[in-house]
Tab-separated table of C-alpha atoms and ligand atoms in Angstrom:
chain	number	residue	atom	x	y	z
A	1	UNK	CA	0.000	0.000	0.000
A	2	UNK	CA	1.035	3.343	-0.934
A	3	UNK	CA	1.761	5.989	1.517
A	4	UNK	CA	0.787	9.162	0.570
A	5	UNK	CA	1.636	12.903	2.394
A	6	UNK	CA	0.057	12.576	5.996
A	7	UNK	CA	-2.733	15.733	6.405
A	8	UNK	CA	-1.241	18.593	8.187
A	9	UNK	CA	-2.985	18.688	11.317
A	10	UNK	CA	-3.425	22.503	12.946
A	11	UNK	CA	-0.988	21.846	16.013
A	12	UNK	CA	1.574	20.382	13.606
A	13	UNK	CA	1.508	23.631	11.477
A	14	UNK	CA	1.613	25.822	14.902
A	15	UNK	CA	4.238	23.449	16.297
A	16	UNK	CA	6.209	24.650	13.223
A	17	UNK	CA	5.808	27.998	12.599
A	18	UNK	CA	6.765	28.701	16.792
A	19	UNK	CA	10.126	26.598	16.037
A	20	UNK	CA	10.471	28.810	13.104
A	21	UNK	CA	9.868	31.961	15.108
A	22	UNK	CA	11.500	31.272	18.584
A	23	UNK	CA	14.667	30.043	15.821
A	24	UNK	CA	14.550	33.618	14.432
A	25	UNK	CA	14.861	35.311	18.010
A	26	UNK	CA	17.344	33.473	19.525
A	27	UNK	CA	19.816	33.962	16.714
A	28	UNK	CA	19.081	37.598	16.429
A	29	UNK	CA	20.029	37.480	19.869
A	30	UNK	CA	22.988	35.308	19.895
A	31	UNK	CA	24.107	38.123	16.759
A	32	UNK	CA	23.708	40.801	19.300
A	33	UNK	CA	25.310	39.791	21.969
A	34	UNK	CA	28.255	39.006	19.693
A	35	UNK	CA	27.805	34.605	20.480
A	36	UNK	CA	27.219	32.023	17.330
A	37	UNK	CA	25.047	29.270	17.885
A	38	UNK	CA	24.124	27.051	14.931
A	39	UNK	CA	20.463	26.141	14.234
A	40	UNK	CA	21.692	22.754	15.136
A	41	UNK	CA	22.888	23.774	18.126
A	42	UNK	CA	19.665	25.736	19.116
A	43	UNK	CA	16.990	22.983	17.934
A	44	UNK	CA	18.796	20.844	20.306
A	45	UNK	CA	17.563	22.812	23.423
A	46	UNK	CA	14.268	23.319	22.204
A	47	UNK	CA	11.585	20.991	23.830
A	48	UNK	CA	8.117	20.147	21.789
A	49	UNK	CA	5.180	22.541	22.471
A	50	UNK	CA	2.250	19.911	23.504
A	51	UNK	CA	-1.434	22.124	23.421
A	52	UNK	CA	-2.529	22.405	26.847
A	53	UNK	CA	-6.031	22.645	25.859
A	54	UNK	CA	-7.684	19.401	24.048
A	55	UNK	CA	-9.477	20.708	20.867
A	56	UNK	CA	-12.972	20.647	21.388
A	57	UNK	CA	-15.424	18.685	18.621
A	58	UNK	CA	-17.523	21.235	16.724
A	59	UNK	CA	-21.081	21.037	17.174
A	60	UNK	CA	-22.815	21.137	13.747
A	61	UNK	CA	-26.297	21.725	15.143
A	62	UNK	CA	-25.089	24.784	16.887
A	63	UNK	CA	-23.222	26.069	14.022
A	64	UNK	CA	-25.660	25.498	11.955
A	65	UNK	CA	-27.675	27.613	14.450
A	66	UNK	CA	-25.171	30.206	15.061
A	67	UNK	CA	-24.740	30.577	11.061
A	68	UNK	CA	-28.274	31.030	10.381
A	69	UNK	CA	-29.160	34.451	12.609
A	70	UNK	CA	-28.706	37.041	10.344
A	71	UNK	CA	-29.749	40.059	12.638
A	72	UNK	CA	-30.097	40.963	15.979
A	73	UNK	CA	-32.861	43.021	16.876
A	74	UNK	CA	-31.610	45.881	18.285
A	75	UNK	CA	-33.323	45.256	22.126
A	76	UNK	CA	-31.236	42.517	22.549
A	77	UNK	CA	-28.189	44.002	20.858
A	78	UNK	CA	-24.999	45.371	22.632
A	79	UNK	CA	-25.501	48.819	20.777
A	80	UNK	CA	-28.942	48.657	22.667
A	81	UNK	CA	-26.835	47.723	26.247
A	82	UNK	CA	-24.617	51.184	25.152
A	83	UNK	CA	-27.291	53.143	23.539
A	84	UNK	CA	-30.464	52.836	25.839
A	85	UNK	CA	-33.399	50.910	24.172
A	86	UNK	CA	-35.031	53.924	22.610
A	87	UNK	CA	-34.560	53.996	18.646
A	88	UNK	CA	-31.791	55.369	17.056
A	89	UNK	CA	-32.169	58.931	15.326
A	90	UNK	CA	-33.010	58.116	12.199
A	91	UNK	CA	-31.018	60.247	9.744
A	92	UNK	CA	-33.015	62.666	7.983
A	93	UNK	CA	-34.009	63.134	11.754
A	94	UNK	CA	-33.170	66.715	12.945
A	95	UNK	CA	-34.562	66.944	16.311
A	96	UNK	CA	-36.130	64.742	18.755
A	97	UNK	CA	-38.291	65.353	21.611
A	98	UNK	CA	-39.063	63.456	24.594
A	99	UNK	CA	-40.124	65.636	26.993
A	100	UNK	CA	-43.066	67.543	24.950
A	101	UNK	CA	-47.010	66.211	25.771
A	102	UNK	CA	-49.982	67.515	23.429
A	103	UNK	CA	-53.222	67.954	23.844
A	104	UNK	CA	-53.943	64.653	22.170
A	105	UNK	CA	-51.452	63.020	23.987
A	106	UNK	CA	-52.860	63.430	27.364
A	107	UNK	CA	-56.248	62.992	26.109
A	108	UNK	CA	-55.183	59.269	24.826
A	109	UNK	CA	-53.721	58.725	28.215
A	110	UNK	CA	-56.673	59.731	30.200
A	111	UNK	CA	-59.175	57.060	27.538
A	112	UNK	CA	-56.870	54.381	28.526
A	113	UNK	CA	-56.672	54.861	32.112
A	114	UNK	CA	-59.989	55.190	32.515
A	115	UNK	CA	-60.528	51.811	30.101
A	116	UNK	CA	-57.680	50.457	32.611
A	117	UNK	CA	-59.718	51.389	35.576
A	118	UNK	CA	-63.561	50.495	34.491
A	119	UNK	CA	-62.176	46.831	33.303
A	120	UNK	CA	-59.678	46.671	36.607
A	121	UNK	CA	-61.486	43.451	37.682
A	122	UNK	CA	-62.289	41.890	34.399
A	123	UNK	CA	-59.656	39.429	32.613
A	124	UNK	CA	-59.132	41.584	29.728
A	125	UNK	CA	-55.629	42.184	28.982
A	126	UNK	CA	-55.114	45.744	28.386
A	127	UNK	CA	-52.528	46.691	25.796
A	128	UNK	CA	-49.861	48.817	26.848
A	129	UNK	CA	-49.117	51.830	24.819
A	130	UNK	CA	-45.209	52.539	23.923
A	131	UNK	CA	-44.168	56.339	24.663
A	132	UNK	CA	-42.627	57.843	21.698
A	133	UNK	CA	-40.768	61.270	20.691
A	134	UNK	CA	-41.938	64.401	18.753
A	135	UNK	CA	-39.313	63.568	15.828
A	136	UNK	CA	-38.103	66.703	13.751
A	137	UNK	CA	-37.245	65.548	10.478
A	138	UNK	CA	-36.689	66.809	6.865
A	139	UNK	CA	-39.735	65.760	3.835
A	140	UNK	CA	-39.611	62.686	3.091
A	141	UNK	CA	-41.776	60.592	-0.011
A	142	UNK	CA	-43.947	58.833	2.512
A	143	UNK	CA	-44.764	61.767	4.463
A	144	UNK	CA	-46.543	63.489	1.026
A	145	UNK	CA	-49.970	61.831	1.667
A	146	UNK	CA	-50.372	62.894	5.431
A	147	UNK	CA	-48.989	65.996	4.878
A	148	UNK	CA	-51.539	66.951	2.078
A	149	UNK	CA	-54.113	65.693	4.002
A	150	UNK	CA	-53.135	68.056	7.047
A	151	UNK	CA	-52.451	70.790	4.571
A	152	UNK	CA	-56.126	70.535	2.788
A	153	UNK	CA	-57.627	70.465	6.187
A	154	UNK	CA	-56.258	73.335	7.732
A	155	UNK	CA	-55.813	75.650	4.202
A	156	UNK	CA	-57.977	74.977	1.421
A	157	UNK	CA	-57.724	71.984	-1.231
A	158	UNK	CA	-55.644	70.932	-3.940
A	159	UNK	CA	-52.531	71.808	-2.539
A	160	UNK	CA	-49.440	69.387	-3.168
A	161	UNK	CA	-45.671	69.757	-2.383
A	162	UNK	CA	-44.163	67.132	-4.107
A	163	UNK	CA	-41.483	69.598	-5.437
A	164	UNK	CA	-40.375	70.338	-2.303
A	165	UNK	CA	-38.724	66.922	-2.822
A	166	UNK	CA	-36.714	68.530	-5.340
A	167	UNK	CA	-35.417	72.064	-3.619
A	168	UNK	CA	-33.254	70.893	-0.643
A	169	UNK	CA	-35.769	69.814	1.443
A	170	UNK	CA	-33.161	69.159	4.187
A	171	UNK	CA	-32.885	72.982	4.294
A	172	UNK	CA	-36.517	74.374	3.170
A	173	UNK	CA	-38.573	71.659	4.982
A	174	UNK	CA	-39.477	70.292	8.433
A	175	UNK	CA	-41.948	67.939	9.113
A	176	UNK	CA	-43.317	66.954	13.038
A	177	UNK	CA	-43.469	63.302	13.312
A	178	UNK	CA	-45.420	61.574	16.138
A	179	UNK	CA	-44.800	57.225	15.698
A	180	UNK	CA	-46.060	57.575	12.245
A	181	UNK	CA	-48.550	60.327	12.005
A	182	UNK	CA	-47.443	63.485	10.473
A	183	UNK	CA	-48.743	66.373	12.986
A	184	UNK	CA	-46.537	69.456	12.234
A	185	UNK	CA	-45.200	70.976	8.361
A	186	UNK	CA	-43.795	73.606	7.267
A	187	UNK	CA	-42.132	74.159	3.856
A	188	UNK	CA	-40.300	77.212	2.636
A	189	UNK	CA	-40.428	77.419	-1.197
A	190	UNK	CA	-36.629	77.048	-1.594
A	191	UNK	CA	-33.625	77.915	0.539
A	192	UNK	CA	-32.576	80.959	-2.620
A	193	UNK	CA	-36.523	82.394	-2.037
A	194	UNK	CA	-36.680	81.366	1.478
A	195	UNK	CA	-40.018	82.432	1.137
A	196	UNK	CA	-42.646	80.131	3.970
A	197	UNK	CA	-45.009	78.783	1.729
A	198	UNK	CA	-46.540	76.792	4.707
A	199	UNK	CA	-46.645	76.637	8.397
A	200	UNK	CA	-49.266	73.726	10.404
A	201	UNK	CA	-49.879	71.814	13.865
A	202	UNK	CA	-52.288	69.115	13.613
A	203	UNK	CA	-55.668	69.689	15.931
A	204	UNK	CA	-55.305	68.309	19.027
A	205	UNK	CA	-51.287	68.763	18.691
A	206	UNK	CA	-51.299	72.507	18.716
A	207	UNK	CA	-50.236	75.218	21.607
A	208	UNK	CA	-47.518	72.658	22.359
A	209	UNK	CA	-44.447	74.593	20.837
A	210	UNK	CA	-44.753	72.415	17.941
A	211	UNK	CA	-44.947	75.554	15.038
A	212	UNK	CA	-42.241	77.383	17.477
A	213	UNK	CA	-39.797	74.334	16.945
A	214	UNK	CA	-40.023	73.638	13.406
A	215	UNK	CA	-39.936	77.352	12.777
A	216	UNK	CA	-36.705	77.856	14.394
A	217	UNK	CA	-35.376	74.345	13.168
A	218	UNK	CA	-36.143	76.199	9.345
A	219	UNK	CA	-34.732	79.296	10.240
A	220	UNK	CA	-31.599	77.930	11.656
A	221	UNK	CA	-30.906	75.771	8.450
A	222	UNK	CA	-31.584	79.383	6.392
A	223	UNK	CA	-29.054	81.590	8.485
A	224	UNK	CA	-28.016	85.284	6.855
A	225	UNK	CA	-31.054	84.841	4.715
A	226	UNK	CA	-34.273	87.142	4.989
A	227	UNK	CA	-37.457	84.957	5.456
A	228	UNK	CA	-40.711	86.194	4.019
A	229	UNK	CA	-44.261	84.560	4.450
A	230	UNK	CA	-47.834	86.077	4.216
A	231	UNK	CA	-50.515	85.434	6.692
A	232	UNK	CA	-54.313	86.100	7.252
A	233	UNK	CA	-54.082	89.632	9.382
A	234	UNK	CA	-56.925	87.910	12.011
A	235	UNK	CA	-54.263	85.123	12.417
A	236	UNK	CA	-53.119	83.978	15.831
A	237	UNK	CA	-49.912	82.941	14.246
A	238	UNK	CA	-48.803	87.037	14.203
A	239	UNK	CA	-48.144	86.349	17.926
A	240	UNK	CA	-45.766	83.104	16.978
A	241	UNK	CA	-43.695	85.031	14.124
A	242	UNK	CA	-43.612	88.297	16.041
A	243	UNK	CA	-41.528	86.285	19.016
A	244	UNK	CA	-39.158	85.648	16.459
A	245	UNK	CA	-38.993	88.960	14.746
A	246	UNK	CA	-40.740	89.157	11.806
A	247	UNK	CA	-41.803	92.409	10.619
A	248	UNK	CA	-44.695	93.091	8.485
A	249	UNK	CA	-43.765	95.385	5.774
A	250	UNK	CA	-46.633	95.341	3.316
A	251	UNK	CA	-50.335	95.103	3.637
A	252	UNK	CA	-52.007	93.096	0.558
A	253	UNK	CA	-55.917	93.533	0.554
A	254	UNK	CA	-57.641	90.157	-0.846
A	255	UNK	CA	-54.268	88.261	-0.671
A	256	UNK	CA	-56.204	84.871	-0.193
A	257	UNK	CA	-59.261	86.116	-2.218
A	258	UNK	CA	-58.700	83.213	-4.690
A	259	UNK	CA	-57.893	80.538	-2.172
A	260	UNK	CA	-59.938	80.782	1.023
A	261	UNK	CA	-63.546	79.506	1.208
A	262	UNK	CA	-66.002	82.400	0.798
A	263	UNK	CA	-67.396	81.228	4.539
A	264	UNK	CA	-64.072	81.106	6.137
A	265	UNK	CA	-63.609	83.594	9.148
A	266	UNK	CA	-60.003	84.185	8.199
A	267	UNK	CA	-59.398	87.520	6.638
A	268	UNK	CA	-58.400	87.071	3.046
A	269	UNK	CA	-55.884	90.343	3.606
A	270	UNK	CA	-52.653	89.190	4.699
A	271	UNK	CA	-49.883	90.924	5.954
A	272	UNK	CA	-46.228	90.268	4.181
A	273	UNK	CA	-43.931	89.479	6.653
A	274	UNK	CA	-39.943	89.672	6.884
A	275	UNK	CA	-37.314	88.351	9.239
A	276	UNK	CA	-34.224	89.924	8.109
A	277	UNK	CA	-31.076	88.040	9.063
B	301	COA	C1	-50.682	78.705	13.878
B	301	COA	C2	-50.232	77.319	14.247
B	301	COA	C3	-49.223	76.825	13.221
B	301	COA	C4	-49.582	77.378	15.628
B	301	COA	O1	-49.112	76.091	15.955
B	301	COA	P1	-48.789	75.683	17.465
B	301	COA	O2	-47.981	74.453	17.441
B	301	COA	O3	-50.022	75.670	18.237
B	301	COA	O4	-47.916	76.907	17.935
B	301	COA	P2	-46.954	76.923	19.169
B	301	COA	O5	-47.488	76.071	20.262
B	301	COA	O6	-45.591	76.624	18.689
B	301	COA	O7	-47.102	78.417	19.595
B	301	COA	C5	-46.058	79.301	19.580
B	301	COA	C6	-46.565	80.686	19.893
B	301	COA	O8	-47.522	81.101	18.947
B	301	COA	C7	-48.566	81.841	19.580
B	301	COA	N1	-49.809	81.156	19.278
B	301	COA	C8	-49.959	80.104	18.472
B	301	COA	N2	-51.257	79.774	18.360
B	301	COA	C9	-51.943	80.637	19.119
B	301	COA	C10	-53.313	80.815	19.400
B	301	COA	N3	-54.253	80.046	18.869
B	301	COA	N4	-53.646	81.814	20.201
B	301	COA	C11	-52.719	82.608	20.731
B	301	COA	N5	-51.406	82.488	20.510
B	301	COA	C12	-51.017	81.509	19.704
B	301	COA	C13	-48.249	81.885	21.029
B	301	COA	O9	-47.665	83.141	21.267
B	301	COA	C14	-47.233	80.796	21.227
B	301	COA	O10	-46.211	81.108	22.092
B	301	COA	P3	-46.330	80.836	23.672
B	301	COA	O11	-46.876	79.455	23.798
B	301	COA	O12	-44.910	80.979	24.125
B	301	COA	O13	-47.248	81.885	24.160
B	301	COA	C15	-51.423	76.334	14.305
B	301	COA	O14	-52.393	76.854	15.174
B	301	COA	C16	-52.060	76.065	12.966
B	301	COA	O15	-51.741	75.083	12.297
B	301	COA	N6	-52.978	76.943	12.544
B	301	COA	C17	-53.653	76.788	11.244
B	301	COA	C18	-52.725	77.061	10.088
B	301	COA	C19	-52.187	78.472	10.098
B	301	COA	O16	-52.893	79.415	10.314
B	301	COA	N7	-50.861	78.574	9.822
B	301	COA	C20	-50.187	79.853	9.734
B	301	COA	C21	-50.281	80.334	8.348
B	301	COA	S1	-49.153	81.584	8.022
C-alpha cells in the first residue's frame, strides 16, 4: 500500500511555525550579543510545544444555528446595552423630543386609564401603549400623503408639495413626526426664495411649541437669509412670528381672495412678513 503525504494537522503547522519563530529570536540574539550558535545547536535545546487545551469537537447543530441568525434586533443588541433601548435617530431626523405632551397626547392617556380602571377586575388584557418622541425631520416621499391631508384640512384643497422633494428639502422643509402620524409641516419654497409657503400643527397637537420648533429648526438651516411669508391679518400665528422677529412690511388687501372659502372667518388680507437676518 502506498503511503501518501500525511494531512497537516493545525498543532503540527503551529508546532512549526513557533520553532520557526522562537529560531529567528534566539539567533538575532545570539548576533547581538556578539555569540554564534548554529540552528543545530539551538533545535537541540528546544523541547516540543504539547497544546494544553484538548481541541474541542464542533457542534454542527449549533453552528448550523449560530450561522443562520442574520440580525439581531436591536433590544437585545450590545448597541442597545450602550445606547439605551429607545430607537436610534433616524437620519433625515433633525430633532427629537421626549419631553413635549400635546393635547392629544394626554387625552389618549386619560381614555386608557380610565378603560384600565372600568375593566380593573375583568380578565381583559389591556394593551400597553409605547411612549414615543416628537421627531423633527426633513420631507420625506412617505410623508406626502399625510402631509396633504393636514395641509387641505387646515388651508384649502388641492394643494401638493411634491417639489419640495426637489429644492433641498433638508434645508426648506421640516416635518413633526409623532410614531407615524405626520402632525406638524412647514415648507419654505426654496432655501434661494426662502419664502414660507406653509406653516401647520395638527388639531389636538397645537399650543404645544410644535410651530415654534419647526420654525426655528427652518430658520436655523436658512441663516443670513431674509425669510418672508404672508398670513391672514386675524391670524393667531402674528403672535408666533412676532416672538421671532418678523416684521410686516406690506399690507395686501384680498391676498387669499382666490384661495380661502367664501365662509371662512379668516381675513383674506394678509400681511407680508420679513425676518431679516
Ligand atoms: C398657527 C399654528 C401653526 C400654531 O401652531 P402651534 O404648534 O399651536 O404653535 P406653538 O405652540 O408653537 O405656539 C407658539 C406661539 O404662537 C402663539 N400662538 C400660536 N397659536 C396661538 C393661538 N391660537 N392663540 C394665541 N397664541 C397663539 C403663542 O404666542 C405661542 O407662544 P407661547 O406658547 O410661548 O405663548 C397652528 O395653530 C395652525 O396650524 N394653525 C392653522 C394654520 C395656520 O394658520 N398657519 C399659519 C399660516 S401663516
Amino acid at each position: 500500500m502506498e503511503n501518501g503525504p500525511s494531512p497537516i494537522s493545525s498543532d503540527s503547522l503551529a508546532n512549526d511555525r513557533l520553532r520557526a519563530h522562537v529560531l529567528d529570536r534566539v539567533q538575532n540574539n545570539s548576533r547581538n550579543s556578539g555569540a554564534h550558535h548554529s540552528p543545530q545547536a539551538i533545535e537541540t535545546h528546544l523541547t516540543p510545544f504539547t497544546p494544553t487545551r484538548p481541541s474541542i469537537p464542533v457542534n454542527n447543530e449549533v453552528l448550523d444555528a449560530l450561522n443562520d441568525i442574520t440580525t439581531t434586533p436591536f433590544e437585545n443588541s450590545f448597541l442597545s446595552r450602550l445606547q439605551g433601548t429607545r430607537a436610534a435617530m433616524a437620519p433625515s431626523a433633525i430633532y427629537i423630543d421626549w419631553e413635549t405632551v400635546t393635547p392629544w397626547m394626554n387625552l389618549m392617556m386619560d381614555i386608557r386609564e380610565h378603560y384600565a380602571l372600568a375593566n380593573a377586575d375583568s380578565e381583559i388584557l389591556i394593551p400597553t401603549e409605547s411612549t414615543a418622541p416628537i421627531t423633527y425631520t426633513t420631507l420625506q416621499r412617505i410623508h406626502l400623503p399625510q402631509v396633504h391631508d393636514l395641509l387641505e384640512r387646515v388651508f384649502w384643497s388641492g394643494i401638493d408639495v411634491s417639489d419640495s422633494l426637489d429644492y433641498s428639502p433638508e434645508k426648506a422643509t421640516v416635518i413633526a413626526v409623532y410614531k407615524k402620524l405626520v402632525v406638524g409641516v412647514a415648507i419654505m419654497s426654496s432655501p434661494q426664495e426662502t419664502y414660507i409657503t406653509f406653516l401647520a400643527v395638527r388639531a389636538g397637537w397645537d399650543k404645544a411649541k410644535i410651530a415654534k420648533t419647526m420654525l426655528y429648526l427652518l430658520v436655523s438651516r436658512n441663516p443670513k437669509k431674509d425669510i418672508t411669508l404672508h398670513v391672514s391679518v386675524n391670524n393667531s400665528a402674528m403672535l408666533l412670528y412676532n416672538q421671532f422677529g418678523f416684521k410686516a412690511e406690506e399690507f395686501v388687501a384680498g391676498f387669499y381672495d382666490d384661495y380661502l372659502d367664501p365662509l371662512s372667518r379668516a381675513s383674506k388680507n394678509a400681511f407680508k412678513l420679513r425676518l431679516r437676518q
